[in-house]
mmCIF file of C-alpha atoms in Angstrom:
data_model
loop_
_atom_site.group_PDB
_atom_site.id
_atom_site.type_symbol
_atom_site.label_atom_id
_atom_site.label_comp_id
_atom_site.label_asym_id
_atom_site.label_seq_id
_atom_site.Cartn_x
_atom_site.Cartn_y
_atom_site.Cartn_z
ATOM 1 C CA UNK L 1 -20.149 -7.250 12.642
ATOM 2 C CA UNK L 2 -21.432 -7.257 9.447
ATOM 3 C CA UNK L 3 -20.186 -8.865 6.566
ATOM 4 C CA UNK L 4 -20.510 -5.738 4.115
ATOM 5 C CA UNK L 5 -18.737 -3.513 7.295
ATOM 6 C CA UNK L 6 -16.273 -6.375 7.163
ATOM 7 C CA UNK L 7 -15.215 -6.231 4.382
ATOM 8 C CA UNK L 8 -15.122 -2.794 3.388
ATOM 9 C CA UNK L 9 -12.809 -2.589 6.826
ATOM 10 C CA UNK L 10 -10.370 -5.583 4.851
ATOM 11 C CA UNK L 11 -9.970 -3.333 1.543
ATOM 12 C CA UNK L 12 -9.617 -0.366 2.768
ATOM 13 C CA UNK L 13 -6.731 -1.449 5.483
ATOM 14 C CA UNK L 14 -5.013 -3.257 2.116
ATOM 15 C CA UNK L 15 -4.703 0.312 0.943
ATOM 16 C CA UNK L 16 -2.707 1.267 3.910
ATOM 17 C CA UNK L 17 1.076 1.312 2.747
ATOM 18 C CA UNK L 18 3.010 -1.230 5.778
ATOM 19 C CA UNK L 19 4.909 1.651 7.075
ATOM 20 C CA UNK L 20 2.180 3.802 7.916
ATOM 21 C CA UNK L 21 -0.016 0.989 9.188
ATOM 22 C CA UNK L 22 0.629 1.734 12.976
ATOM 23 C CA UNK L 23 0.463 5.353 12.954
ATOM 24 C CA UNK L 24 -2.824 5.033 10.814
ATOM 25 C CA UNK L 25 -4.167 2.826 13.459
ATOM 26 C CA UNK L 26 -3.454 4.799 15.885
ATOM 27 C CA UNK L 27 -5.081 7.473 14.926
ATOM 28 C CA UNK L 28 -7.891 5.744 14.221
ATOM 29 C CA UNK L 29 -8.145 5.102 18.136
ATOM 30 C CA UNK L 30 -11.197 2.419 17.593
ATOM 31 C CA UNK L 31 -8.229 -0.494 18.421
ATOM 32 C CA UNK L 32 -6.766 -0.185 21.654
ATOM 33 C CA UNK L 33 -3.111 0.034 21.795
ATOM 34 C CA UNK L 34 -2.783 -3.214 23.751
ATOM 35 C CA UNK L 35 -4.562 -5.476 21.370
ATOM 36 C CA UNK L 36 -2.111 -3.913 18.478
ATOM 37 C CA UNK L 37 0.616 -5.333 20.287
ATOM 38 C CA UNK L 38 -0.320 -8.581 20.542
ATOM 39 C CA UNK L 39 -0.835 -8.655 16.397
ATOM 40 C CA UNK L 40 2.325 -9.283 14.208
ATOM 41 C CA UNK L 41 3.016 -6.726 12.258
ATOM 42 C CA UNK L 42 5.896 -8.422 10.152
ATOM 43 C CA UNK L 43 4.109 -11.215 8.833
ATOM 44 C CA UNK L 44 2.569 -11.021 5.188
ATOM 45 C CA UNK L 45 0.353 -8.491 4.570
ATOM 46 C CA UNK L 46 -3.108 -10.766 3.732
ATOM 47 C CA UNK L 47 -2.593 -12.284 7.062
ATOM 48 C CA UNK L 48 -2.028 -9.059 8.997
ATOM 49 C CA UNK L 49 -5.140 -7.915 7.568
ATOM 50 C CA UNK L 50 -7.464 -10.774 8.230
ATOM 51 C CA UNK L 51 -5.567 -10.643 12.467
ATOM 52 C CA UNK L 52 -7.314 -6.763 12.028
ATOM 53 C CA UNK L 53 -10.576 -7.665 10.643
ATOM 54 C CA UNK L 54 -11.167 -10.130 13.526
ATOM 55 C CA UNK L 55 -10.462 -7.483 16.320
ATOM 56 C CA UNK L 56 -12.702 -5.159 14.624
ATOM 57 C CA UNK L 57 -15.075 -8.137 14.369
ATOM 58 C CA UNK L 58 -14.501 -8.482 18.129
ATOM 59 C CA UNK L 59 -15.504 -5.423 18.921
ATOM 60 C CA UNK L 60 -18.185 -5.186 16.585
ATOM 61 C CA UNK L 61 -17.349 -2.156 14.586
ATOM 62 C CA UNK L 62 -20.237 -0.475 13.072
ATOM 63 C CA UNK L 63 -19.906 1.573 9.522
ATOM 64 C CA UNK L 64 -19.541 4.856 11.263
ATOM 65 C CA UNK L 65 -16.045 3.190 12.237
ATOM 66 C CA UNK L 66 -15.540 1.890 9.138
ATOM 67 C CA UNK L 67 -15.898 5.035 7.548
ATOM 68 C CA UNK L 68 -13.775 7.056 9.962
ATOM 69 C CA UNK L 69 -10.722 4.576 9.126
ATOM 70 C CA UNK L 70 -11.313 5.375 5.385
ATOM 71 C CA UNK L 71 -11.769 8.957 6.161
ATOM 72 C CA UNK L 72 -8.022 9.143 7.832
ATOM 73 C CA UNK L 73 -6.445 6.958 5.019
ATOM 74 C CA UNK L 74 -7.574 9.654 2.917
ATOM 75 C CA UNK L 75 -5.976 11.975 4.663
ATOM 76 C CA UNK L 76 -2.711 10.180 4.183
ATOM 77 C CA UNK L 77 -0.874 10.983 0.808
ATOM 78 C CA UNK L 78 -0.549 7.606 0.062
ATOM 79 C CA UNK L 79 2.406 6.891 -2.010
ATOM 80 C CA UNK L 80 2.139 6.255 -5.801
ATOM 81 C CA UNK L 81 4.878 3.727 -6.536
ATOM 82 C CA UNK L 82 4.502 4.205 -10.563
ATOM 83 C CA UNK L 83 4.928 7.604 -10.313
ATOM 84 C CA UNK L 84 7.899 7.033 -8.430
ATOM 85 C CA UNK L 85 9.513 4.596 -10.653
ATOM 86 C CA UNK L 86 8.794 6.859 -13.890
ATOM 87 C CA UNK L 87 10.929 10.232 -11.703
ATOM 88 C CA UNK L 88 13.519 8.208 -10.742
ATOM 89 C CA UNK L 89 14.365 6.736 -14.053
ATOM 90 C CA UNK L 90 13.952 9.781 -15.506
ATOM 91 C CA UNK L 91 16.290 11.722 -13.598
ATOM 92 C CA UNK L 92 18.710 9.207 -14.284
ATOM 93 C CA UNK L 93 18.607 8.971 -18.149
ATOM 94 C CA UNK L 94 18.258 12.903 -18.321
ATOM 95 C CA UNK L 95 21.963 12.759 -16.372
ATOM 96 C CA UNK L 96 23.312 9.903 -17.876
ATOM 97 C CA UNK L 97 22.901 8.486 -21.211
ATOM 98 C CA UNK L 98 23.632 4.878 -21.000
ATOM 99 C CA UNK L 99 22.429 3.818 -17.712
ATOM 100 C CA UNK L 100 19.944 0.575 -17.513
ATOM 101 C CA UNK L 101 17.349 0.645 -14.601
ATOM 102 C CA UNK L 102 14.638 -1.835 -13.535
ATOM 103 C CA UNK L 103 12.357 -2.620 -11.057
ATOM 104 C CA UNK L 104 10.892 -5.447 -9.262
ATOM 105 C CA UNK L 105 8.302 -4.917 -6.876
ATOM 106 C CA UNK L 106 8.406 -6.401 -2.932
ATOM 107 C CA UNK L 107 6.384 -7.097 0.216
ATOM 108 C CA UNK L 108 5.657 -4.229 2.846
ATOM 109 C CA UNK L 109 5.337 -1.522 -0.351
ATOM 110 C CA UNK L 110 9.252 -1.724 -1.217
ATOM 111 C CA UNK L 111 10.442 -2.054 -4.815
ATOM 112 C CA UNK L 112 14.002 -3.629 -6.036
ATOM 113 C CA UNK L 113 15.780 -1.170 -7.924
ATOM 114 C CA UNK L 114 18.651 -2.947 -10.321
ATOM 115 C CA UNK L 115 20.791 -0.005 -12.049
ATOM 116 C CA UNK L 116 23.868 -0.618 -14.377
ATOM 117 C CA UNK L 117 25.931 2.510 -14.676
ATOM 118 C CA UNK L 118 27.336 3.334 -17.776
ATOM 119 C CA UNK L 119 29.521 6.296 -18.799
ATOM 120 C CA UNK L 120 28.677 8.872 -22.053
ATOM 121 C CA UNK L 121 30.816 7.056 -24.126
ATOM 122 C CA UNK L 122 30.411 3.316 -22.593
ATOM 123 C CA UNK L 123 27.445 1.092 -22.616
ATOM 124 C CA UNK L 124 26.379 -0.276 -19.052
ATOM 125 C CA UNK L 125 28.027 -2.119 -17.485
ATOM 126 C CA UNK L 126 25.893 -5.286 -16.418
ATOM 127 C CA UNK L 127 28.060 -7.502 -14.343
ATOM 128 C CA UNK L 128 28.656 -4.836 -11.536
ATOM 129 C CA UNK L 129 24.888 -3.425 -10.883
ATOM 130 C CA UNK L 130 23.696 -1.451 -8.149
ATOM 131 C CA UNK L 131 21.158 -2.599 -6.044
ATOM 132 C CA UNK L 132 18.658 -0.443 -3.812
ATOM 133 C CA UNK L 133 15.751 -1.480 -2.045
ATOM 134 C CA UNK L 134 13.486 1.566 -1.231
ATOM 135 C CA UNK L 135 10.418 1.462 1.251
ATOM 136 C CA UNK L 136 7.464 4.136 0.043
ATOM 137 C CA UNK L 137 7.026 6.922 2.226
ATOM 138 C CA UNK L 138 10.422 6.385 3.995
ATOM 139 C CA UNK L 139 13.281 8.907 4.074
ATOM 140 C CA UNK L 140 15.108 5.580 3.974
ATOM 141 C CA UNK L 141 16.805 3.534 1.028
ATOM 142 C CA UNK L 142 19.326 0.163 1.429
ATOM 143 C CA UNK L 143 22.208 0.066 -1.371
ATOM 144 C CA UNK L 144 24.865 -2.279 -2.271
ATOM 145 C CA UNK L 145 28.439 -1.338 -3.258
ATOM 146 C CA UNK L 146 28.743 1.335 -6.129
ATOM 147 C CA UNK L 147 32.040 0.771 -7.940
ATOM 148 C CA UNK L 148 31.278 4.330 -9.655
ATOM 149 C CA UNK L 149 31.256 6.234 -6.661
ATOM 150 C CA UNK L 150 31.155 9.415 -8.829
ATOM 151 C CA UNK L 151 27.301 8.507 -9.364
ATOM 152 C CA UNK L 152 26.528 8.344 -5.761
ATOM 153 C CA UNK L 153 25.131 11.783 -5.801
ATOM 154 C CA UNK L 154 22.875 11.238 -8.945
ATOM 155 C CA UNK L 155 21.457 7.916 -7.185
ATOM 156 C CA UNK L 156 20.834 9.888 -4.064
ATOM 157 C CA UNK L 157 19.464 13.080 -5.914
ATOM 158 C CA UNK L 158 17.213 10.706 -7.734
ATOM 159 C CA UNK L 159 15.904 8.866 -5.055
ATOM 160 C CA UNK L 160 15.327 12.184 -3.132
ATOM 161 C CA UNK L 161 13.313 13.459 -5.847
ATOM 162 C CA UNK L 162 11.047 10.506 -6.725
ATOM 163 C CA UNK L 163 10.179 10.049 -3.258
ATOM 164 C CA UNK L 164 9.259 13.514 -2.656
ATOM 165 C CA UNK L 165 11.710 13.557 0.619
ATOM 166 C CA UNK L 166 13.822 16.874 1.276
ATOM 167 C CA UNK L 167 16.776 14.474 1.825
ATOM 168 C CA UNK L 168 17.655 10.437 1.910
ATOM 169 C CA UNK L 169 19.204 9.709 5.250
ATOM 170 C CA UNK L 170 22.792 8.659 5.054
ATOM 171 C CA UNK L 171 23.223 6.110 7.735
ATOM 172 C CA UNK L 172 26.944 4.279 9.124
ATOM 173 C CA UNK L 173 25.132 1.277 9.075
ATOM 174 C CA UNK L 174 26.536 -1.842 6.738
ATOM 175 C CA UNK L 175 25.600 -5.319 6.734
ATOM 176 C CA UNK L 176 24.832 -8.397 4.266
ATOM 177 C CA UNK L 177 21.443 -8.959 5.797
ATOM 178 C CA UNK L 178 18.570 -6.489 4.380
ATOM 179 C CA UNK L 179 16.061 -7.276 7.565
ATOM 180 C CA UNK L 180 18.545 -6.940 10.040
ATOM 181 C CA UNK L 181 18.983 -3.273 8.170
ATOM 182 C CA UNK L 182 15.612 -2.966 8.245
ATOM 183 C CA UNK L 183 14.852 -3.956 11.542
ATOM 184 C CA UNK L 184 17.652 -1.668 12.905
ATOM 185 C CA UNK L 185 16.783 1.230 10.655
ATOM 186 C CA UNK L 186 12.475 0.687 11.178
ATOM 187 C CA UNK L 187 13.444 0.585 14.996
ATOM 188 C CA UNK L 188 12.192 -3.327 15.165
ATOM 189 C CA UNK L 189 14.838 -5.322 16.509
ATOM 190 C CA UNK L 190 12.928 -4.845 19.810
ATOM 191 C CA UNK L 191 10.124 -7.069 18.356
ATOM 192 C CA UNK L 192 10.743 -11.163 17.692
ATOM 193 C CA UNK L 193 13.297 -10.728 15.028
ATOM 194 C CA UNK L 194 12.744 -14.398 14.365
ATOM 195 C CA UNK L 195 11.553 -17.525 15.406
ATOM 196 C CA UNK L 196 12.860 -17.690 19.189
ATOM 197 C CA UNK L 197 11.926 -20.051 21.960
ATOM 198 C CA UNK L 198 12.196 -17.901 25.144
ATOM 199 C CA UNK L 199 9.334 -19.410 26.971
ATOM 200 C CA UNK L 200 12.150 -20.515 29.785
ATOM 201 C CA UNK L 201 11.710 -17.961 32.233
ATOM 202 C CA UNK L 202 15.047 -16.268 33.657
ATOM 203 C CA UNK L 203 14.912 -17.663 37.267
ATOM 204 C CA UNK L 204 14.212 -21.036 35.794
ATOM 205 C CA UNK L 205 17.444 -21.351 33.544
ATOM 206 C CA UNK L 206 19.730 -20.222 36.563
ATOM 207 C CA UNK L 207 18.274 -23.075 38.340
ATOM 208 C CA UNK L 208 19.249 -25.311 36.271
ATOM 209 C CA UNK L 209 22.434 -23.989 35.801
ATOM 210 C CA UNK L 210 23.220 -24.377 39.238
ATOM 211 C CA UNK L 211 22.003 -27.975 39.852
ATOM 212 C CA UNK L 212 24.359 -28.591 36.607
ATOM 213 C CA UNK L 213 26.764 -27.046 39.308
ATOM 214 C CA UNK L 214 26.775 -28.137 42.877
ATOM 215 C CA UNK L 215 30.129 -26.033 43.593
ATOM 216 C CA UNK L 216 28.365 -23.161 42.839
ATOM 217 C CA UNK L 217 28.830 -20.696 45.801
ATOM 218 C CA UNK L 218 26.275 -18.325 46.953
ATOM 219 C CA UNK L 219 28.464 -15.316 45.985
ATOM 220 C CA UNK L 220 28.749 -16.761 42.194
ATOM 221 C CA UNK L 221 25.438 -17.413 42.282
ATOM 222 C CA UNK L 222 24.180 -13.952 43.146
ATOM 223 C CA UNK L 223 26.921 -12.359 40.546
ATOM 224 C CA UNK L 224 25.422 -14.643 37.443
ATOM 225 C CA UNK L 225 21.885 -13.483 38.446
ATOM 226 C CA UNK L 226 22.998 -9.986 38.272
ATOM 227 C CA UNK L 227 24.811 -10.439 35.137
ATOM 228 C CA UNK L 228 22.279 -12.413 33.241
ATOM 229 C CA UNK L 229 19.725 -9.644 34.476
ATOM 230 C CA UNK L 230 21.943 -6.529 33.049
ATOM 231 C CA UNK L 231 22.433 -8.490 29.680
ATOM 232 C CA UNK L 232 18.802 -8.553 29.881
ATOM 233 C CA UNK L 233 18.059 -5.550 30.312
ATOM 234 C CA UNK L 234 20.559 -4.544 27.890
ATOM 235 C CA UNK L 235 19.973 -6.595 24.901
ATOM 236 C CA UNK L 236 16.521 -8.450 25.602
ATOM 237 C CA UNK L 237 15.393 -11.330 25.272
ATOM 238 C CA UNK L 238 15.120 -11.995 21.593
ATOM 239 C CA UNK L 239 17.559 -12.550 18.800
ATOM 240 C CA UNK L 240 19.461 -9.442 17.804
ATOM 241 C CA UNK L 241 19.703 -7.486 14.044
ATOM 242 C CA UNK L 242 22.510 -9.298 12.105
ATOM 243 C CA UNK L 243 25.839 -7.533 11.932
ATOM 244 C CA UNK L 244 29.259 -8.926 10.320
ATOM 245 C CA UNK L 245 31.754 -6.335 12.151
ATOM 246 C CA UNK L 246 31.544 -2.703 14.251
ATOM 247 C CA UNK L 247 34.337 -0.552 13.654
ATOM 248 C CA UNK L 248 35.791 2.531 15.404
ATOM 249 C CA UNK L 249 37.985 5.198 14.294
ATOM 250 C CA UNK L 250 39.768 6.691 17.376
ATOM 251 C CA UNK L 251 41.389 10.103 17.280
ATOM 252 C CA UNK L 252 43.045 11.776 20.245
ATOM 253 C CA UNK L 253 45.387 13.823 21.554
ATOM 254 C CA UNK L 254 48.337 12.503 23.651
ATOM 255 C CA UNK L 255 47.958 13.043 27.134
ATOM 256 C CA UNK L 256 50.412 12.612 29.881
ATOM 257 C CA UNK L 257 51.014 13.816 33.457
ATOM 258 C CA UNK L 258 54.740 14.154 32.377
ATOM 259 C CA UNK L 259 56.017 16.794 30.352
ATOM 260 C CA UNK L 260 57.936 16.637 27.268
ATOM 261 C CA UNK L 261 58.870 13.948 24.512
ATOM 262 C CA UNK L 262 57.821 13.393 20.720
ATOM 263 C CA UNK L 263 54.273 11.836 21.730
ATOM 264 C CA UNK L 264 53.520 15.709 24.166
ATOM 265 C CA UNK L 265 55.230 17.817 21.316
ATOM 266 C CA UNK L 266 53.157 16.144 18.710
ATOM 267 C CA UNK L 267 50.348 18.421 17.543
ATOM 268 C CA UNK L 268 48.525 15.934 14.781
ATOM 269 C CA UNK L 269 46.351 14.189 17.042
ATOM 270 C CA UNK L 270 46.890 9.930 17.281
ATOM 271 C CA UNK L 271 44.590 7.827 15.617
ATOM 272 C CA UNK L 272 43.589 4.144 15.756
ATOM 273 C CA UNK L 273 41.687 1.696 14.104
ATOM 274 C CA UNK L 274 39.375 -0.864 16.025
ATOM 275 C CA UNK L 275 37.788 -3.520 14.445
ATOM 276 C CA UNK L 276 35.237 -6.087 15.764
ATOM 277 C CA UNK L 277 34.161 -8.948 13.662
ATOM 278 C CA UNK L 278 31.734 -12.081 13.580
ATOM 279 C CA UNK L 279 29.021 -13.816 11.717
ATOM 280 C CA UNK L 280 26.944 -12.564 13.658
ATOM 281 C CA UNK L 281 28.458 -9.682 15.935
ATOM 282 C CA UNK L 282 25.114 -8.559 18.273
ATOM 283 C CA UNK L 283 24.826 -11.807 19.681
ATOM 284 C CA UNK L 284 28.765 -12.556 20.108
ATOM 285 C CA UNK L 285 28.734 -9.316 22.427
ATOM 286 C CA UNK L 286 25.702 -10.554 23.879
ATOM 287 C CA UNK L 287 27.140 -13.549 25.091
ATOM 288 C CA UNK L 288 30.613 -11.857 26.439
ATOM 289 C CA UNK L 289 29.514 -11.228 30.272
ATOM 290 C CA UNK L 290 27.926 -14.680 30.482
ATOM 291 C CA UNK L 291 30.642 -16.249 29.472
ATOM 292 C CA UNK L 292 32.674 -14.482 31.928
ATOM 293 C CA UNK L 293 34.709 -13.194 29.017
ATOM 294 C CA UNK L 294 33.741 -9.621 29.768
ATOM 295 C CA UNK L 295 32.670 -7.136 32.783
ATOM 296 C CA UNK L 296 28.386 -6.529 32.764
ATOM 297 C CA UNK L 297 27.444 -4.221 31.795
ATOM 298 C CA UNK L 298 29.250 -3.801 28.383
ATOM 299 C CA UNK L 299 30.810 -0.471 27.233
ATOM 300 C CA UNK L 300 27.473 1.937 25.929
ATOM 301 C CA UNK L 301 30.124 1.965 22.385
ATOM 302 C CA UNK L 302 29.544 -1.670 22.117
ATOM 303 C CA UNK L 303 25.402 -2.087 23.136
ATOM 304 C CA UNK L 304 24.383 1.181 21.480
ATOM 305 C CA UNK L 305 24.992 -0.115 17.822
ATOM 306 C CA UNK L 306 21.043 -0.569 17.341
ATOM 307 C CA UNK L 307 19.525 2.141 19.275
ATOM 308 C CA UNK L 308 21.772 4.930 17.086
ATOM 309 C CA UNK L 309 21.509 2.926 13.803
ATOM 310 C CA UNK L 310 24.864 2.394 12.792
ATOM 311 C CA UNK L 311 28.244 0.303 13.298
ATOM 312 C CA UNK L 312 30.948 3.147 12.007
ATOM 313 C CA UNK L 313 32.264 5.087 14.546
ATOM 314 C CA UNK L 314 34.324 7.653 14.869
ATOM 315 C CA UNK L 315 35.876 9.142 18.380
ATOM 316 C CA UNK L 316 37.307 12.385 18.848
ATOM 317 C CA UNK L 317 37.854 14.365 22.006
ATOM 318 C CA UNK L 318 35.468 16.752 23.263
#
């Protein structure tokens, strides 16, 4: 390939905001998808770029390709991030007088927003900030603990408006660790969340297991398979989001084959409050049916915290 083609390839994929780099690709349809997935799209942006420029390379993309790519990033509204940060500090300050906001800008085209509320007759307050990390061209924003939650609607309306969404999701989804967030929210916890040696292959550590074991009888044996295969299957093979707790609000009705007493004639319905904590929650449940601590497969309330994005819960009847 040449080296003019190459690099005109390199700048114009820089352009290409992280969370639209996929679908750009894709629709640029000169990479095929299985070479994509063999190309890590979480490390630093420079290096993702020079992995791209060496497939094109291998292929030996001509400047009609070239082209093409730049023709579809065009097509993109790519997002302007001081534009964004001049609405959303003006919506605040038009709302609020005494309100302090600035910005720091992060990998993957996200920006740090610090904001210290103040009141119309108070200056702002600097030693409880809000934080909010917001990814361009994302219907999707992270935010620490507002102690004024009577601005919660101005931070939202804001947010909506810079970022030219028609809403900012709300998610039940709370943790202390941003790229477990992200990775849940971004739908990449199926990828390598980290650095994890895996290369021992299934079969391989049952094997083992069992020659730890001699007593081992066939019956065990063939029950550990199966329930080291459905935690497989269930959670994968790679290190899982980090969560502190999942918690579940349960309200039902009383219901009993007998009739009569307070709990039939009761007509609020009963509620309860389930809590499960850890460091690091995902892999705690993870490890339950190994252990022998818990039936495989796990209850779908426990394994479907990633897949629906969120760890509050709340159980009615139907």
């Amino acid at each position: 390939m040449d080296e003019t083609v190459a690099e005109f390839i390199k700048r114009t994929i820089l352009k290409i905001p992280m969370t639209e780099m996929m679908t750009i690709l894709k629709a640029w349809d000169f990479l095929p998808e299985n070479q994509l997935q063999t190309v890590n799209f979480r490390q630093r942006k420079e290096s993702l770029v020079q992995d791209l420029v060496l497939l094109c390379e291998s292929k030996r993309a001509s400047l009609r390709d070239a082209a093409l790519l730049d023709i579809i990033c065009e097509d993109v509204d790519l997002f302007d991030m001081e534009r964004f940060k001049s609405s959303f500090e003006k919506i605040l300050r038009r709302a609020l007088k005494n309100v302090t906001v600035s910005f720091r800008d992060a990998e993957e085209n996200a920006v740090w927003i610090r904001i210290a509320w103040g009141t119309q007759y108070r200056k702002p307050n600097q030693y409880k900030p809000v934080y909010v990390v917001y990814y361009s061209q994302t219907p999707y924003a992270f935010t620490s603990f507002c102690h004024l939650k009577s601005n919660a609607p101005l931070l939202s309306q804001a947010l909506t408006v810079a970022s030219n969404h028609h809403k900012i999701v709300k998610m039940d989804l709370r943790s202390r660790y941003l790229d477990s967030l992200k990775a849940i929210v971004f739908k990449q916890y199926n990828q390598k969340f980290e650095t994890h040696n895996s290369t021992m292959p299934l079969q391989e550590t049952l094997e083992l297991d069992m020659h730890m074991d001699s007593r081992i009888i066939h019956e065990n044996r063939i029950e550990k398979e199966r329930v080291q295969r459905v935690t497989q299957e269930t959670f994968g093979d790679y290190p899982q989001p980090r969560l502190e707790f999942a918690q579940y609000k349960l309200e039902t009705k009383f219901k009993s084959d007998f009739h009569g007493g307070i709990l039939a004639e009761r007509k609020e319905p009963l509620r309860c409050l389930i809590k499960f904590s850890s460091p690091h929650l995902l892999e705690a449940l993870k490890s339950l049916a190994p252990a022998g601590i818990a039936d495989a497969p796990l209850s779908p309330l426990l394994t479907c915290i990633p897949n629906k994005g969120m760890n509050y819960f709340k159980i009615r009847d139907k």
